[in-house]
XYZ file of C-alpha atoms in Angstrom:
581
model
C 0.000 0.000 0.000
C 1.100 3.572 -0.675
C 1.462 6.253 1.971
C 2.494 6.284 5.599
C 0.269 5.034 8.397
C -0.933 8.091 10.369
C 0.111 8.266 14.020
C -3.503 8.997 14.896
C -4.556 5.649 13.424
C -1.840 3.807 15.370
C -2.914 5.640 18.539
C -6.545 4.610 18.021
C -5.505 1.044 17.183
C -3.565 0.733 20.449
C -6.535 2.203 22.300
C -8.822 -0.451 20.818
C -6.432 -3.385 21.299
C -5.858 -5.184 24.601
C -2.241 -6.284 24.922
C -3.223 -9.050 27.341
C -5.415 -10.652 24.672
C -2.754 -10.173 21.977
C 0.023 -11.744 24.043
C -2.230 -14.458 25.517
C -3.149 -15.634 21.992
C 0.504 -16.545 21.478
C 1.884 -16.988 25.015
C -0.597 -18.237 27.655
C -0.684 -15.754 30.545
C -1.604 -16.146 34.199
C -3.026 -13.446 36.461
C -0.507 -12.160 38.974
C -1.960 -9.359 41.099
C -3.093 -6.574 38.806
C -0.751 -7.774 36.022
C -0.351 -10.959 34.001
C 2.785 -13.026 33.643
C 4.392 -15.961 31.820
C 7.790 -17.431 31.097
C 9.414 -15.065 28.626
C 8.947 -16.055 24.959
C 12.189 -14.264 24.047
C 14.628 -16.209 26.210
C 14.716 -19.514 28.082
C 13.633 -19.407 31.721
C 11.887 -21.607 34.248
C 10.573 -18.913 36.577
C 8.227 -16.352 34.947
C 9.743 -12.889 34.667
C 7.676 -11.710 31.686
C 4.984 -9.271 32.857
C 2.100 -7.737 30.918
C 0.332 -4.688 32.328
C -3.279 -4.193 31.261
C -3.329 -0.668 32.712
C -0.232 0.470 30.857
C -0.807 -1.779 27.817
C 2.876 -2.597 28.067
C 4.981 -5.744 28.511
C 8.387 -6.125 30.121
C 10.723 -9.032 30.869
C 12.850 -8.547 33.977
C 15.138 -11.325 32.739
C 16.204 -10.247 29.238
C 14.891 -6.669 29.222
C 12.543 -7.015 26.234
C 9.631 -4.558 26.466
C 7.099 -2.638 24.432
C 3.473 -2.346 23.371
C 1.250 -4.690 21.339
C 2.930 -3.649 18.087
C 6.401 -4.294 19.520
C 5.279 -7.710 20.717
C 4.038 -8.706 17.253
C 7.269 -7.421 15.717
C 9.394 -9.530 18.071
C 7.233 -12.643 18.374
C 6.110 -12.930 14.743
C 9.300 -11.515 13.226
C 7.476 -8.659 11.486
C 8.625 -5.201 10.512
C 6.705 -2.213 11.874
C 4.177 -1.708 9.018
C 3.451 -5.445 8.875
C 2.931 -5.558 12.655
C 0.441 -2.689 12.397
C -1.312 -4.559 9.573
C -1.399 -7.724 11.706
C -2.817 -5.914 14.735
C -5.389 -4.144 12.577
C -6.409 -7.515 11.116
C -6.829 -8.965 14.615
C -8.996 -5.990 15.557
C -10.982 -6.252 12.314
C -10.157 -2.771 11.022
C -8.684 -1.531 7.751
C -5.314 0.240 7.940
C -5.570 3.911 7.003
C -2.790 5.471 4.915
C -1.808 9.098 4.464
C -1.866 10.613 1.025
C 1.769 10.895 -0.136
C 3.206 14.163 -1.445
C 3.174 12.720 -4.969
C 0.045 10.535 -5.047
C 0.450 9.712 -8.724
C 3.998 8.375 -8.295
C 3.059 6.467 -5.133
C 0.046 4.927 -6.866
C 2.265 3.924 -9.771
C 4.726 2.181 -7.424
C 1.892 0.473 -5.562
C 0.379 -0.701 -8.829
C 3.789 -1.984 -9.950
C 4.169 -4.120 -6.827
C 0.661 -5.516 -7.255
C 1.230 -6.259 -10.938
C 4.561 -7.946 -10.203
C 3.004 -10.094 -7.479
C 0.158 -11.097 -9.807
C 2.570 -12.065 -12.582
C 4.728 -14.131 -10.206
C 1.609 -15.905 -8.948
C 0.448 -16.570 -12.518
C 3.904 -17.907 -13.356
C 3.798 -20.306 -10.391
C 0.392 -21.562 -11.526
C 1.726 -21.904 -15.092
C 4.555 -24.158 -13.872
C 2.089 -26.178 -11.780
C -0.137 -26.626 -14.826
C 2.833 -27.786 -16.919
C 3.700 -30.388 -14.287
C 0.324 -32.041 -14.890
C -0.271 -31.429 -18.588
C 3.054 -31.065 -20.423
C 4.207 -33.911 -22.631
C 7.157 -34.390 -20.255
C 4.934 -34.492 -17.173
C 5.204 -38.263 -16.639
C 8.989 -38.036 -16.592
C 8.911 -35.164 -14.073
C 6.220 -36.732 -11.874
C 8.142 -40.017 -11.839
C 11.219 -38.065 -10.735
C 9.294 -36.449 -7.854
C 7.782 -39.775 -6.819
C 11.261 -41.265 -6.946
C 12.328 -38.605 -4.468
C 9.548 -39.805 -2.165
C 7.241 -36.805 -2.552
C 3.485 -37.236 -2.331
C 1.015 -35.283 -4.414
C -0.117 -33.476 -1.269
C 3.402 -32.194 -0.550
C 3.941 -31.185 -4.182
C 0.695 -29.235 -4.064
C 1.453 -27.613 -0.694
C 4.805 -26.278 -1.921
C 3.321 -25.418 -5.348
C 6.055 -27.372 -7.106
C 5.871 -27.170 -10.909
C 7.767 -27.764 -14.124
C 9.416 -25.320 -16.544
C 9.127 -26.815 -20.060
C 12.238 -27.503 -22.113
C 11.177 -25.108 -24.902
C 12.884 -21.733 -25.336
C 9.773 -19.622 -25.024
C 6.945 -21.448 -23.246
C 6.566 -18.790 -20.525
C 7.391 -15.967 -22.926
C 4.708 -16.932 -25.435
C 2.134 -17.320 -22.624
C 2.676 -14.001 -20.817
C 4.850 -11.864 -23.092
C 2.830 -11.160 -26.209
C 3.014 -7.361 -25.768
C 6.158 -5.214 -25.435
C 5.220 -3.993 -21.945
C 4.589 -7.551 -20.735
C 7.940 -8.740 -22.108
C 9.660 -5.881 -20.314
C 8.040 -6.867 -17.016
C 9.074 -10.510 -17.504
C 12.589 -9.307 -18.221
C 12.731 -7.077 -15.117
C 11.479 -9.927 -12.935
C 14.175 -12.161 -14.479
C 11.639 -14.677 -15.756
C 13.073 -14.294 -19.247
C 16.462 -13.308 -20.655
C 17.577 -11.392 -23.748
C 20.635 -12.352 -25.789
C 23.045 -10.096 -27.674
C 20.880 -10.216 -30.783
C 17.880 -8.967 -28.814
C 16.069 -12.304 -28.788
C 14.062 -13.139 -25.661
C 13.934 -16.607 -24.126
C 12.764 -18.292 -20.902
C 15.155 -18.077 -17.943
C 14.086 -21.480 -16.546
C 13.927 -24.421 -18.941
C 13.404 -28.144 -18.288
C 13.592 -27.847 -14.528
C 11.518 -28.775 -11.485
C 10.322 -25.419 -10.161
C 10.148 -24.387 -6.492
C 8.333 -21.071 -5.899
C 9.958 -18.908 -3.204
C 7.444 -17.176 -0.931
C 7.998 -14.115 1.229
C 6.723 -13.948 4.813
C 3.278 -12.907 3.533
C 3.032 -15.939 1.286
C 3.541 -14.037 -1.982
C 5.658 -15.679 -4.689
C 8.720 -13.458 -5.157
C 11.172 -15.767 -6.920
C 11.908 -19.323 -8.074
C 14.451 -22.055 -7.707
C 14.773 -24.539 -10.542
C 16.348 -27.996 -10.119
C 17.743 -29.880 -13.057
C 16.241 -33.325 -13.624
C 19.033 -34.807 -15.709
C 21.601 -33.663 -18.239
C 24.175 -30.869 -18.055
C 23.956 -27.538 -16.272
C 24.018 -26.294 -12.685
C 22.084 -28.476 -10.242
C 20.048 -25.486 -9.034
C 19.261 -22.248 -10.837
C 17.900 -19.423 -8.671
C 16.054 -16.254 -9.585
C 18.482 -13.304 -9.704
C 17.831 -10.228 -7.543
C 14.832 -8.176 -8.665
C 12.753 -5.302 -7.274
C 10.537 -7.990 -5.712
C 13.143 -10.557 -4.672
C 16.137 -10.044 -2.364
C 18.026 -13.259 -1.629
C 19.495 -12.104 1.653
C 16.046 -11.339 3.068
C 14.089 -14.469 2.144
C 14.251 -18.094 3.255
C 12.823 -20.978 1.280
C 10.205 -22.799 3.328
C 9.829 -20.104 6.004
C 6.256 -19.240 5.060
C 5.301 -22.937 4.920
C 6.919 -23.505 8.320
C 4.888 -20.663 9.829
C 1.677 -22.174 8.460
C 2.505 -25.527 10.072
C 4.038 -24.440 13.391
C 4.044 -20.838 14.570
C 6.724 -21.142 17.255
C 8.933 -24.198 16.609
C 11.278 -25.449 19.319
C 14.071 -25.350 16.770
C 14.673 -24.394 13.147
C 16.830 -26.510 10.859
C 18.716 -24.685 8.084
C 19.476 -26.992 5.156
C 21.169 -26.408 1.820
C 18.552 -27.158 -0.823
C 14.905 -26.790 -1.739
C 14.471 -30.553 -2.017
C 15.809 -31.018 1.525
C 13.121 -28.683 2.901
C 10.367 -30.421 0.958
C 11.574 -33.953 1.775
C 11.766 -33.166 5.502
C 8.250 -31.728 5.381
C 7.097 -34.925 3.650
C 8.511 -36.840 6.630
C 6.616 -34.632 9.096
C 9.520 -32.313 9.955
C 8.006 -28.908 9.228
C 10.673 -26.646 10.727
C 13.300 -26.703 7.954
C 14.279 -23.731 5.792
C 16.965 -23.109 3.179
C 19.004 -20.043 2.362
C 18.907 -19.236 -1.321
C 22.224 -20.227 -2.800
C 24.182 -17.879 -0.510
C 25.539 -17.937 3.031
C 22.862 -17.462 5.665
C 22.721 -13.701 6.251
C 22.362 -11.699 9.468
C 18.888 -10.614 8.361
C 17.806 -14.230 7.841
C 19.277 -15.284 11.188
C 17.573 -12.416 13.014
C 14.219 -13.557 11.660
C 14.894 -17.177 12.651
C 16.000 -16.260 16.177
C 12.749 -14.325 16.571
C 10.948 -17.501 15.518
C 12.851 -19.988 17.680
C 15.539 -19.998 20.368
C 17.530 -22.770 18.659
C 18.947 -22.975 15.142
C 20.650 -26.097 13.792
C 22.637 -25.779 10.551
C 22.553 -29.109 8.719
C 25.073 -29.106 5.876
C 27.182 -31.510 3.872
C 30.441 -32.396 5.556
C 32.490 -31.363 2.526
C 34.531 -28.170 2.325
C 31.697 -26.164 0.743
C 29.238 -27.213 3.467
C 31.676 -26.364 6.247
C 32.496 -23.002 4.688
C 28.770 -22.197 4.500
C 28.367 -23.226 8.134
C 31.241 -21.011 9.236
C 29.881 -17.970 7.396
C 26.524 -18.553 9.103
C 28.237 -18.692 12.508
C 30.199 -15.507 11.845
C 26.930 -13.714 11.019
C 25.253 -15.180 14.112
C 27.867 -14.171 16.709
C 26.520 -10.621 17.295
C 22.991 -12.066 17.589
C 23.675 -14.884 20.054
C 22.381 -13.391 23.279
C 21.755 -15.450 26.425
C 19.045 -18.048 25.893
C 19.684 -18.505 22.168
C 21.430 -21.591 20.824
C 23.117 -22.552 17.572
C 24.439 -25.975 16.614
C 25.866 -27.729 13.556
C 25.183 -31.134 12.033
C 27.499 -32.239 9.228
C 26.312 -35.216 7.197
C 28.666 -37.842 5.706
C 29.767 -37.393 2.098
C 27.017 -38.339 -0.321
C 24.295 -37.910 2.293
C 21.731 -35.129 2.679
C 18.708 -34.674 4.966
C 16.506 -36.184 2.262
C 18.533 -39.431 2.089
C 19.001 -39.666 5.875
C 15.251 -39.393 6.509
C 14.505 -42.006 3.829
C 17.071 -44.477 5.125
C 16.804 -43.942 8.876
C 13.427 -42.257 9.405
C 12.376 -38.886 10.768
C 12.896 -39.835 14.412
C 16.514 -40.860 13.811
C 17.182 -37.584 11.972
C 15.680 -35.564 14.816
C 17.899 -37.459 17.268
C 20.905 -36.362 15.219
C 19.693 -32.776 15.392
C 19.511 -33.038 19.178
C 23.136 -34.249 19.259
C 24.371 -31.594 16.827
C 27.702 -29.965 17.685
C 27.199 -26.823 19.806
C 28.614 -23.709 18.175
C 31.029 -23.276 21.095
C 32.704 -26.555 20.049
C 32.470 -26.001 16.294
C 34.020 -22.542 16.784
C 37.412 -23.977 17.753
C 37.041 -27.061 15.596
C 36.910 -24.772 12.559
C 39.609 -22.336 13.689
C 42.095 -25.140 14.468
C 41.720 -26.822 11.066
C 45.057 -25.532 9.787
C 46.698 -24.514 13.068
C 49.093 -26.546 15.203
C 48.313 -25.438 18.768
C 51.174 -27.533 20.138
C 53.553 -24.755 19.026
C 53.908 -21.210 20.319
C 53.398 -19.865 16.791
C 50.183 -21.864 16.401
C 48.815 -20.726 19.755
C 49.653 -17.126 18.910
C 47.865 -17.487 15.578
C 44.790 -18.980 17.260
C 44.608 -16.055 19.693
C 44.929 -13.585 16.825
C 42.022 -15.005 14.791
C 39.767 -15.923 17.740
C 39.997 -12.513 19.445
C 37.896 -10.364 17.035
C 35.298 -13.123 16.739
C 34.831 -13.585 20.485
C 34.547 -9.819 20.902
C 31.527 -9.861 18.562
C 29.479 -12.081 20.862
C 26.317 -10.532 22.283
C 26.139 -12.966 25.201
C 28.371 -12.561 28.258
C 27.862 -16.243 29.069
C 28.992 -17.449 25.643
C 31.870 -14.981 25.657
C 33.079 -16.336 28.997
C 32.700 -19.924 27.752
C 34.796 -19.305 24.634
C 37.373 -17.357 26.634
C 37.721 -20.261 29.051
C 38.166 -22.797 26.235
C 40.610 -20.544 24.435
C 42.652 -20.229 27.630
C 42.810 -24.018 27.906
C 44.031 -24.367 24.325
C 46.621 -21.628 24.785
C 47.762 -23.064 28.146
C 47.003 -19.802 29.881
C 44.721 -18.568 32.626
C 41.598 -16.672 31.531
C 42.810 -13.669 33.506
C 45.983 -13.619 31.368
C 43.938 -13.373 28.183
C 41.606 -10.615 29.352
C 44.165 -7.878 28.670
C 44.206 -8.852 24.980
C 40.451 -8.374 24.636
C 38.280 -5.293 24.493
C 35.943 -5.181 27.472
C 32.360 -6.115 26.525
C 29.679 -3.475 26.550
C 27.543 -4.207 29.592
C 23.835 -3.808 29.050
C 22.423 -2.759 32.397
C 18.738 -3.058 33.065
C 16.818 0.146 32.445
C 16.230 0.935 36.090
C 19.954 0.542 36.815
C 21.253 2.552 33.861
C 19.493 5.864 34.514
C 20.342 8.305 37.325
C 16.947 9.501 38.526
C 16.896 13.290 38.816
C 13.641 15.038 39.835
C 12.950 15.886 36.189
C 13.463 12.285 35.081
C 11.205 11.114 37.911
C 8.478 13.486 36.672
C 8.845 12.126 33.122
C 8.820 8.522 34.383
C 5.693 9.056 36.485
C 3.955 10.825 33.597
C 4.766 7.918 31.281
C 3.518 5.333 33.752
C 0.480 7.353 34.877
C -0.509 9.602 31.941
C -3.642 10.689 33.832
C -1.366 12.750 36.115
C -1.283 15.355 33.349
C -4.817 16.308 34.415
C -3.772 17.144 37.990
C -1.427 20.029 37.088
C -1.799 22.537 34.241
C 0.977 22.617 31.641
C 3.648 25.065 32.842
C 5.027 26.693 29.680
C 7.104 29.104 31.769
C 9.275 26.165 32.848
C 10.902 26.299 29.410
C 13.080 29.010 30.963
C 14.512 26.484 33.432
C 18.083 25.663 32.419
C 17.797 21.887 32.872
C 18.339 19.285 30.166
C 15.065 17.606 29.263
C 12.660 20.324 30.374
C 11.293 20.761 26.843
C 10.691 16.999 26.687
C 8.763 17.075 29.979
C 6.564 19.938 28.756
C 5.920 18.179 25.429
C 4.964 14.964 27.253
C 2.767 16.909 29.664
C 0.899 18.540 26.764
C 0.594 15.199 24.954
C -0.939 13.477 27.975
C -3.211 16.427 28.789
C -4.849 16.367 25.345
C -6.650 13.051 25.863
C -6.670 9.956 28.033
C -3.870 7.598 27.059
C -2.065 4.454 28.155
C 1.692 4.173 28.571
C 1.810 2.275 25.281
C 0.058 5.078 23.407
C 2.257 7.787 24.901
C 5.446 5.949 23.933
C 4.187 5.150 20.448
C 4.025 8.868 19.744
C 7.812 9.043 20.207
C 8.792 5.894 18.235
C 10.628 7.661 15.418
C 12.468 10.159 17.631
C 15.803 10.150 19.457
C 13.881 10.072 22.755
C 12.121 6.733 22.162
C 14.638 4.430 23.863
C 15.363 6.737 26.835
C 11.607 7.106 27.383
C 11.169 3.325 27.280
C 13.758 3.027 30.052
C 11.991 5.630 32.162
C 8.663 3.876 31.609
C 10.188 0.828 33.329
C 11.549 2.716 36.361
C 10.591 0.997 39.620
C 9.409 3.973 41.676
C 8.653 2.072 44.929
C 5.621 4.304 45.598
C 2.188 3.243 46.738
C -0.461 4.077 44.158
C -2.037 6.499 46.644
C 1.196 8.511 46.849
C 2.010 8.770 43.137
C 0.026 11.954 42.490
C 1.484 13.692 45.563
C 5.017 12.790 44.450
C 4.323 14.149 40.970
C 2.935 17.392 42.395
C 5.902 17.763 44.763
C 8.337 17.408 41.863
C 6.521 20.142 39.941
C 6.671 22.459 42.969
C 10.406 21.728 43.175
C 10.899 22.507 39.452
C 8.917 25.748 39.764
C 11.026 26.772 42.774
C 14.153 26.038 40.737
C 12.874 28.187 37.902
C 11.984 31.080 40.213
C 15.414 30.886 41.879
C 17.195 30.942 38.517
C 15.046 33.901 37.432
C 15.703 35.778 40.685
C 19.479 35.267 40.314
C 19.348 36.531 36.743
C 17.444 39.671 37.824
C 19.839 40.213 40.747
C 22.793 40.142 38.358
C 20.992 42.639 36.126
C 20.332 44.930 39.115
C 24.006 44.838 40.081
C 24.806 45.962 36.562
C 22.272 48.800 36.909
C 20.153 47.534 34.018
C 16.948 46.507 35.863
C 13.681 48.029 34.666
C 10.839 49.002 37.025
C 8.759 45.982 35.936
C 11.685 43.650 36.452
C 12.356 45.142 39.897
C 8.754 44.406 40.910
C 9.112 40.863 39.572
C 12.333 40.438 41.545
C 10.704 41.563 44.805
C 7.790 39.177 44.235
C 10.174 36.264 43.581
C 12.221 36.989 46.712
C 9.052 37.038 48.838
C 7.856 33.734 47.323
C 11.218 32.017 47.785
C 11.584 33.185 51.397
C 8.165 31.708 52.238
C 8.973 28.489 50.358
C 12.086 28.046 52.461
């Protein structure tokens, strides 16, 4: 859709939604006092530290620090970006998302129409390949091949597997009769053009695997050769609709089968994903002919706490596994796990499941090599750690990798193992390493000044804005953050809001994260005393302003530059401050 989503719509959507219902639909909650709680869905724990506040419409985990409103929860739990999370929440609430009119409506409409037309053509192409699988003169040969790989008709249908005919222009002649249509096919890389200007089908005589994005739209294809010469797999090149580093084959199908799998298995090929699904293992995905990217890993870690990379044991498979681990290191926070299963030469998940059964394959996944072991196994491949030179080399290459780790626990584990291999104490190695950035909990990382306390209380109890009028004159107070307090005060005074709604209004600003921290401040006040504390802070801030103003006027008087009006103001301020003291 074209146009931005108005903040007013998001505000109203959060007002209509109940975060307890949203979270409970995915993570069963239990009542705990006036809040609800559960074991955190974002890290492993046995004792519940994940709290959802119905009053504030806000969730927070005291274990890992994750927090936010209903939109944030959908982003984290479902692995959605912000617009998609808003769309999802709107769908749950049964409302249509409103969009602002862009500055150039005609251009925006054109782009929107282009995306829709591209998606329609890709869908038509997928159906064309499916039709050819059933009705082409080569269909028996292709169907026999799929049956020989152990695939049922149900699985073939579920993954929309098809066949690209062996002719030069089957797809071209079907969808590219007009110049504009041929250009679209060319831009989506469904056809090619040679030096002489002749167009021809990109995929020919191949089993076709449509690649779906997270919404289920076909955005690209993978084609597997049946026999003969040529690359085993041919993948769609990058297009305006398809970005290899962002998509995962089988991810959409996995989400349809199991929303929150205990683990995700990354395999190398399309056929591996499909064959595992045939065997009842619905949590496999494949990267698309490239190393698994950080973006792909981030999405998978939002989906599951454990990722197992299952690759061939040859050099190419191990190289792919290592690149995946390198990309995962900054993402591996406490509670997340990554392991590696390397299959014997000539074996793949498809063959293992056929020969040994699904249960035996899943047992192998359980026993997969933890990344903390594979880390040194890979680094020591060409290093002799029995020599000083080898140990020095190991330290040199391990150091920058260990420093990338997001988890203190995993960092300590690798440091300990490295020390053992280098025949040193961990304390001796510490001086070679940059100190990790410690991520303190919000309540511990902020020094609570009176102004910050006022902001925190206003965030947590927006109704306090009704108890004191907005004090515009406080803008003259020389204290960092006073403008923010006044802006928040005005925001909360305009209408009744929850904490979630207040924060949402600051999402795209530099203040969003600091405000989130203040919203989590543990104030240790009884509910009956909150309003009094808020009022007392405002009296303190007003006194501070008056004192600053009095000092400024005094300085002016000493310089002989005080007007009659200012002198009267000064006398009034002195009288007020003397009484206040």
